[in-house]
Backbone as JSON Lines, residues from 0, in Angstrom:
{"i":0,"aa":"X","n":[18.94,-28.67,-5.92],"ca":[18.21,-28.18,-4.83],"c":[18.94,-28.62,-3.49]}
{"i":1,"aa":"X","n":[19.13,-27.76,-2.54],"ca":[19.81,-28.22,-1.31],"c":[18.78,-29.06,-0.52]}
{"i":2,"aa":"X","n":[19.33,-29.7,0.56],"ca":[18.5,-30.67,1.39],"c":[17.62,-29.72,2.3]}
{"i":3,"aa":"X","n":[16.32,-30.12,2.55],"ca":[15.57,-29.37,3.48],"c":[15.87,-29.79,4.88]}
{"i":4,"aa":"X","n":[15.76,-28.78,5.85],"ca":[15.98,-28.99,7.12],"c":[14.9,-28.17,7.85]}
{"i":5,"aa":"X","n":[14.67,-28.6,9.2],"ca":[13.78,-27.83,10.07],"c":[14.67,-27.2,11.08]}
{"i":6,"aa":"X","n":[14.64,-25.86,11.24],"ca":[15.53,-25.22,12.25],"c":[14.68,-24.66,13.22]}
{"i":7,"aa":"X","n":[14.97,-24.85,14.52],"ca":[14.23,-24.3,15.54],"c":[14.86,-23.0,16.05]}
{"i":8,"aa":"X","n":[14.11,-21.93,16.18],"ca":[14.62,-20.55,16.55],"c":[13.58,-20.19,17.73]}
{"i":9,"aa":"X","n":[14.01,-20.48,18.96],"ca":[13.14,-20.13,20.17],"c":[11.82,-20.93,19.98]}
{"i":10,"aa":"X","n":[10.78,-20.25,19.91],"ca":[9.45,-20.74,19.74],"c":[8.92,-20.77,18.33]}
{"i":11,"aa":"X","n":[9.81,-20.59,17.32],"ca":[9.43,-20.53,15.91],"c":[10.32,-21.7,15.17]}
{"i":12,"aa":"X","n":[9.52,-22.53,14.45],"ca":[10.23,-23.61,13.58],"c":[10.32,-22.95,12.17]}
{"i":13,"aa":"X","n":[11.28,-23.2,11.56],"ca":[11.45,-22.9,10.06],"c":[11.96,-24.04,9.23]}
{"i":14,"aa":"X","n":[11.46,-24.14,7.99],"ca":[11.91,-25.07,6.96],"c":[12.85,-24.26,6.07]}
{"i":15,"aa":"X","n":[14.1,-24.68,5.99],"ca":[15.15,-24.16,5.06],"c":[15.46,-25.1,3.99]}
{"i":16,"aa":"X","n":[15.98,-24.62,2.86],"ca":[16.5,-25.37,1.81],"c":[15.44,-25.69,0.85]}
{"i":17,"aa":"X","n":[14.29,-25.07,0.79],"ca":[13.19,-25.27,-0.18],"c":[13.21,-23.99,-1.02]}
{"i":18,"aa":"X","n":[12.7,-24.06,-2.29],"ca":[12.51,-22.92,-3.1],"c":[11.74,-21.85,-2.51]}
{"i":19,"aa":"X","n":[12.19,-20.55,-2.63],"ca":[11.4,-19.4,-2.03],"c":[11.29,-19.47,-0.68]}
{"i":20,"aa":"X","n":[12.04,-20.29,0.12],"ca":[11.95,-20.29,1.54],"c":[12.91,-19.31,2.31]}
{"i":21,"aa":"X","n":[13.09,-19.33,3.55],"ca":[12.6,-20.32,4.44],"c":[11.15,-20.13,4.76]}
{"i":22,"aa":"X","n":[10.45,-21.15,5.37],"ca":[8.95,-21.14,5.71],"c":[8.71,-21.18,7.11]}
{"i":23,"aa":"X","n":[7.79,-20.43,7.74],"ca":[7.51,-20.64,9.18],"c":[6.51,-21.73,9.17]}
{"i":24,"aa":"X","n":[6.87,-22.76,10.14],"ca":[5.97,-23.85,10.27],"c":[4.84,-23.38,11.3]}
{"i":25,"aa":"X","n":[3.56,-23.81,11.04],"ca":[2.45,-23.56,11.91],"c":[1.88,-24.85,12.44]}
{"i":26,"aa":"X","n":[2.2,-25.97,11.88],"ca":[1.8,-27.43,12.23],"c":[2.77,-28.38,11.51]}
{"i":27,"aa":"X","n":[2.81,-29.63,12.0],"ca":[3.57,-30.63,11.43],"c":[3.11,-32.05,11.92]}
{"i":28,"aa":"X","n":[3.45,-33.06,11.3],"ca":[3.23,-34.27,11.57],"c":[3.62,-35.46,10.71]}
{"i":29,"aa":"X","n":[3.26,-36.63,10.84],"ca":[3.8,-37.66,9.99],"c":[2.62,-38.29,9.36]}
{"i":30,"aa":"X","n":[2.61,-38.55,8.08],"ca":[1.38,-39.24,7.34],"c":[1.48,-40.73,7.43]}
{"i":31,"aa":"X","n":[0.48,-41.54,6.89],"ca":[0.58,-42.86,6.97],"c":[1.66,-43.51,6.06]}
{"i":32,"aa":"X","n":[2.29,-42.81,5.23],"ca":[3.4,-43.42,4.64],"c":[4.69,-43.12,5.37]}
{"i":33,"aa":"X","n":[4.72,-42.5,6.55],"ca":[5.85,-42.13,7.27],"c":[6.53,-40.87,6.71]}
{"i":34,"aa":"X","n":[6.03,-40.09,5.83],"ca":[6.65,-38.82,5.28],"c":[6.36,-37.71,6.17]}
{"i":35,"aa":"X","n":[7.14,-36.88,6.45],"ca":[6.94,-35.66,7.33],"c":[6.11,-34.62,6.53]}
{"i":36,"aa":"X","n":[5.11,-34.06,7.16],"ca":[4.31,-32.95,6.53],"c":[4.35,-31.71,7.52]}
{"i":37,"aa":"X","n":[4.38,-30.45,6.85],"ca":[4.34,-29.26,7.52],"c":[3.39,-28.31,7.08]}
{"i":38,"aa":"X","n":[2.55,-27.69,7.79],"ca":[1.79,-26.6,7.37],"c":[2.61,-25.37,7.62]}
{"i":39,"aa":"X","n":[2.79,-24.64,6.48],"ca":[3.72,-23.51,6.54],"c":[2.99,-22.19,6.15]}
{"i":40,"aa":"X","n":[3.56,-21.07,6.68],"ca":[2.86,-19.83,6.34],"c":[3.84,-19.07,5.54]}
{"i":41,"aa":"X","n":[3.28,-18.58,4.34],"ca":[3.97,-17.87,3.21],"c":[3.3,-16.48,3.06]}
{"i":42,"aa":"X","n":[3.88,-15.73,2.29],"ca":[3.23,-14.32,1.97],"c":[1.92,-14.63,1.2]}
{"i":43,"aa":"X","n":[1.66,-15.65,0.58],"ca":[0.46,-15.92,-0.05],"c":[-0.51,-16.63,0.94]}
{"i":44,"aa":"X","n":[-0.11,-17.05,2.05],"ca":[-1.02,-17.72,2.87],"c":[-0.5,-19.0,3.35]}
{"i":45,"aa":"X","n":[-1.35,-19.96,3.91],"ca":[-0.88,-21.27,4.23],"c":[-0.86,-22.18,3.13]}
{"i":46,"aa":"X","n":[0.22,-23.06,3.26],"ca":[0.49,-24.28,2.19],"c":[1.0,-25.42,3.07]}
{"i":47,"aa":"X","n":[1.09,-26.53,2.32],"ca":[1.68,-27.8,2.84],"c":[2.94,-28.16,2.07]}
{"i":48,"aa":"X","n":[3.93,-28.6,2.93],"ca":[5.15,-29.18,2.49],"c":[5.33,-30.7,2.83]}
{"i":49,"aa":"X","n":[5.64,-31.47,2.08],"ca":[6.06,-32.82,2.47],"c":[7.45,-33.11,2.14]}
{"i":50,"aa":"X","n":[8.2,-33.46,3.27],"ca":[9.6,-34.14,3.2],"c":[9.55,-35.47,3.22]}
{"i":51,"aa":"X","n":[9.72,-36.23,2.07],"ca":[9.51,-37.57,1.97],"c":[10.68,-38.46,2.34]}
{"i":52,"aa":"X","n":[10.5,-39.6,2.77],"ca":[11.66,-40.48,3.22],"c":[12.46,-40.82,2.1]}
{"i":53,"aa":"X","n":[12.08,-40.85,0.84],"ca":[12.89,-41.13,-0.3],"c":[13.77,-39.99,-0.71]}
{"i":54,"aa":"X","n":[13.62,-38.73,-0.13],"ca":[14.47,-37.75,-0.36],"c":[13.66,-36.6,-1.23]}
{"i":55,"aa":"X","n":[12.46,-36.97,-1.79],"ca":[11.69,-36.02,-2.49],"c":[11.1,-35.04,-1.62]}
{"i":56,"aa":"X","n":[10.59,-34.03,-2.36],"ca":[9.88,-32.83,-1.6],"c":[8.64,-32.46,-2.35]}
{"i":57,"aa":"X","n":[7.46,-32.41,-1.74],"ca":[6.22,-31.99,-2.45],"c":[5.65,-30.82,-1.65]}
{"i":58,"aa":"X","n":[5.11,-29.91,-2.39],"ca":[4.33,-28.78,-1.68],"c":[3.22,-28.28,-2.55]}
{"i":59,"aa":"X","n":[2.2,-27.98,-1.79],"ca":[0.91,-27.4,-2.4],"c":[0.53,-26.19,-1.66]}
{"i":60,"aa":"X","n":[0.4,-25.01,-2.54],"ca":[0.11,-23.73,-2.04],"c":[-1.43,-23.55,-1.96]}
{"i":61,"aa":"X","n":[-1.84,-22.44,-1.09],"ca":[-3.14,-22.13,-0.99],"c":[-3.81,-21.96,-2.31]}
{"i":62,"aa":"X","n":[-3.19,-21.28,-3.25],"ca":[-3.78,-21.07,-4.49],"c":[-3.69,-22.16,-5.44]}
{"i":63,"aa":"X","n":[-3.39,-23.33,-5.08],"ca":[-3.61,-24.55,-5.84],"c":[-2.37,-24.92,-6.63]}
{"i":64,"aa":"X","n":[-1.28,-24.23,-6.56],"ca":[-0.15,-24.4,-7.18],"c":[0.55,-25.49,-6.47]}
{"i":65,"aa":"X","n":[1.36,-26.49,-7.25],"ca":[2.04,-27.56,-6.46],"c":[3.45,-27.61,-7.28]}
{"i":66,"aa":"X","n":[4.35,-28.25,-6.4],"ca":[5.71,-28.41,-6.79],"c":[6.19,-29.78,-6.19]}
{"i":67,"aa":"X","n":[7.02,-30.57,-7.13],"ca":[7.46,-31.86,-6.75],"c":[8.91,-31.91,-7.1]}
{"i":68,"aa":"X","n":[9.76,-32.21,-6.41],"ca":[11.17,-32.47,-6.66],"c":[11.52,-33.88,-6.1]}
{"i":69,"aa":"X","n":[12.01,-34.62,-7.06],"ca":[12.43,-35.97,-6.67],"c":[13.61,-36.28,-5.97]}
{"i":70,"aa":"X","n":[14.44,-35.05,-5.6],"ca":[15.64,-35.14,-4.94],"c":[16.85,-35.57,-5.7]}
{"i":71,"aa":"X","n":[16.65,-35.84,-7.06],"ca":[17.66,-36.29,-7.84],"c":[17.86,-35.29,-8.97]}
{"i":72,"aa":"X","n":[17.34,-34.2,-8.92],"ca":[17.39,-33.12,-10.08],"c":[16.16,-32.85,-10.98]}
{"i":73,"aa":"X","n":[15.21,-33.77,-10.9],"ca":[13.9,-33.45,-11.63],"c":[12.94,-32.83,-10.79]}
{"i":74,"aa":"X","n":[12.2,-32.04,-11.41],"ca":[11.04,-31.45,-10.79],"c":[9.88,-31.26,-11.66]}
{"i":75,"aa":"X","n":[8.73,-31.01,-11.06],"ca":[7.32,-30.79,-11.76],"c":[6.79,-29.63,-11.11]}
{"i":76,"aa":"X","n":[6.37,-28.61,-11.75],"ca":[5.59,-27.6,-11.14],"c":[4.26,-27.42,-11.87]}
{"i":77,"aa":"X","n":[3.12,-27.23,-11.1],"ca":[1.81,-27.05,-11.71],"c":[1.28,-25.67,-11.23]}
{"i":78,"aa":"X","n":[0.98,-24.75,-12.18],"ca":[0.5,-23.49,-11.84],"c":[-0.98,-23.53,-11.27]}
{"i":79,"aa":"X","n":[-1.42,-22.54,-10.65],"ca":[-2.81,-22.51,-10.16],"c":[-3.81,-22.86,-11.24]}
{"i":80,"aa":"X","n":[-3.4,-22.38,-12.5],"ca":[-4.37,-22.48,-13.55],"c":[-4.18,-23.98,-14.34]}
{"i":81,"aa":"X","n":[-3.33,-24.84,-13.73],"ca":[-3.11,-26.17,-14.32],"c":[-2.14,-26.34,-15.31]}
{"i":82,"aa":"X","n":[-1.28,-25.29,-15.57],"ca":[-0.27,-25.48,-16.6],"c":[0.88,-26.16,-15.9]}
{"i":83,"aa":"X","n":[1.42,-27.24,-16.49],"ca":[2.55,-27.99,-15.72],"c":[3.8,-27.89,-16.51]}
{"i":84,"aa":"X","n":[4.96,-27.6,-15.8],"ca":[6.23,-27.52,-16.33],"c":[7.11,-28.66,-15.72]}
{"i":85,"aa":"X","n":[7.73,-29.42,-16.66],"ca":[8.73,-30.31,-16.21],"c":[10.06,-30.06,-16.41]}
{"i":86,"aa":"X","n":[11.03,-30.48,-15.55],"ca":[12.45,-30.44,-15.79],"c":[12.96,-31.89,-15.6]}
{"i":87,"aa":"X","n":[13.23,-32.66,-16.55],"ca":[13.56,-34.07,-16.3],"c":[15.02,-34.29,-16.51]}
């Protein structure tokens, strides 16, 4: 996975470098652990992406699917129905 970046294009912010991206940013902030979060708009609706200080990435979609990448090649995907796939 390539490193995620926020790109500013006029008055639109995009997150690049994530699976199935880029994503248009509709809100952002920093959580209590110091990790950057973004509310993004996809073809499925809004979802959340976290770009963590340790290099990992987490996202959760409106349909309940989630994805975690530890930034070192391992990932976990959980489908909206709860089926989890690991790549360790």
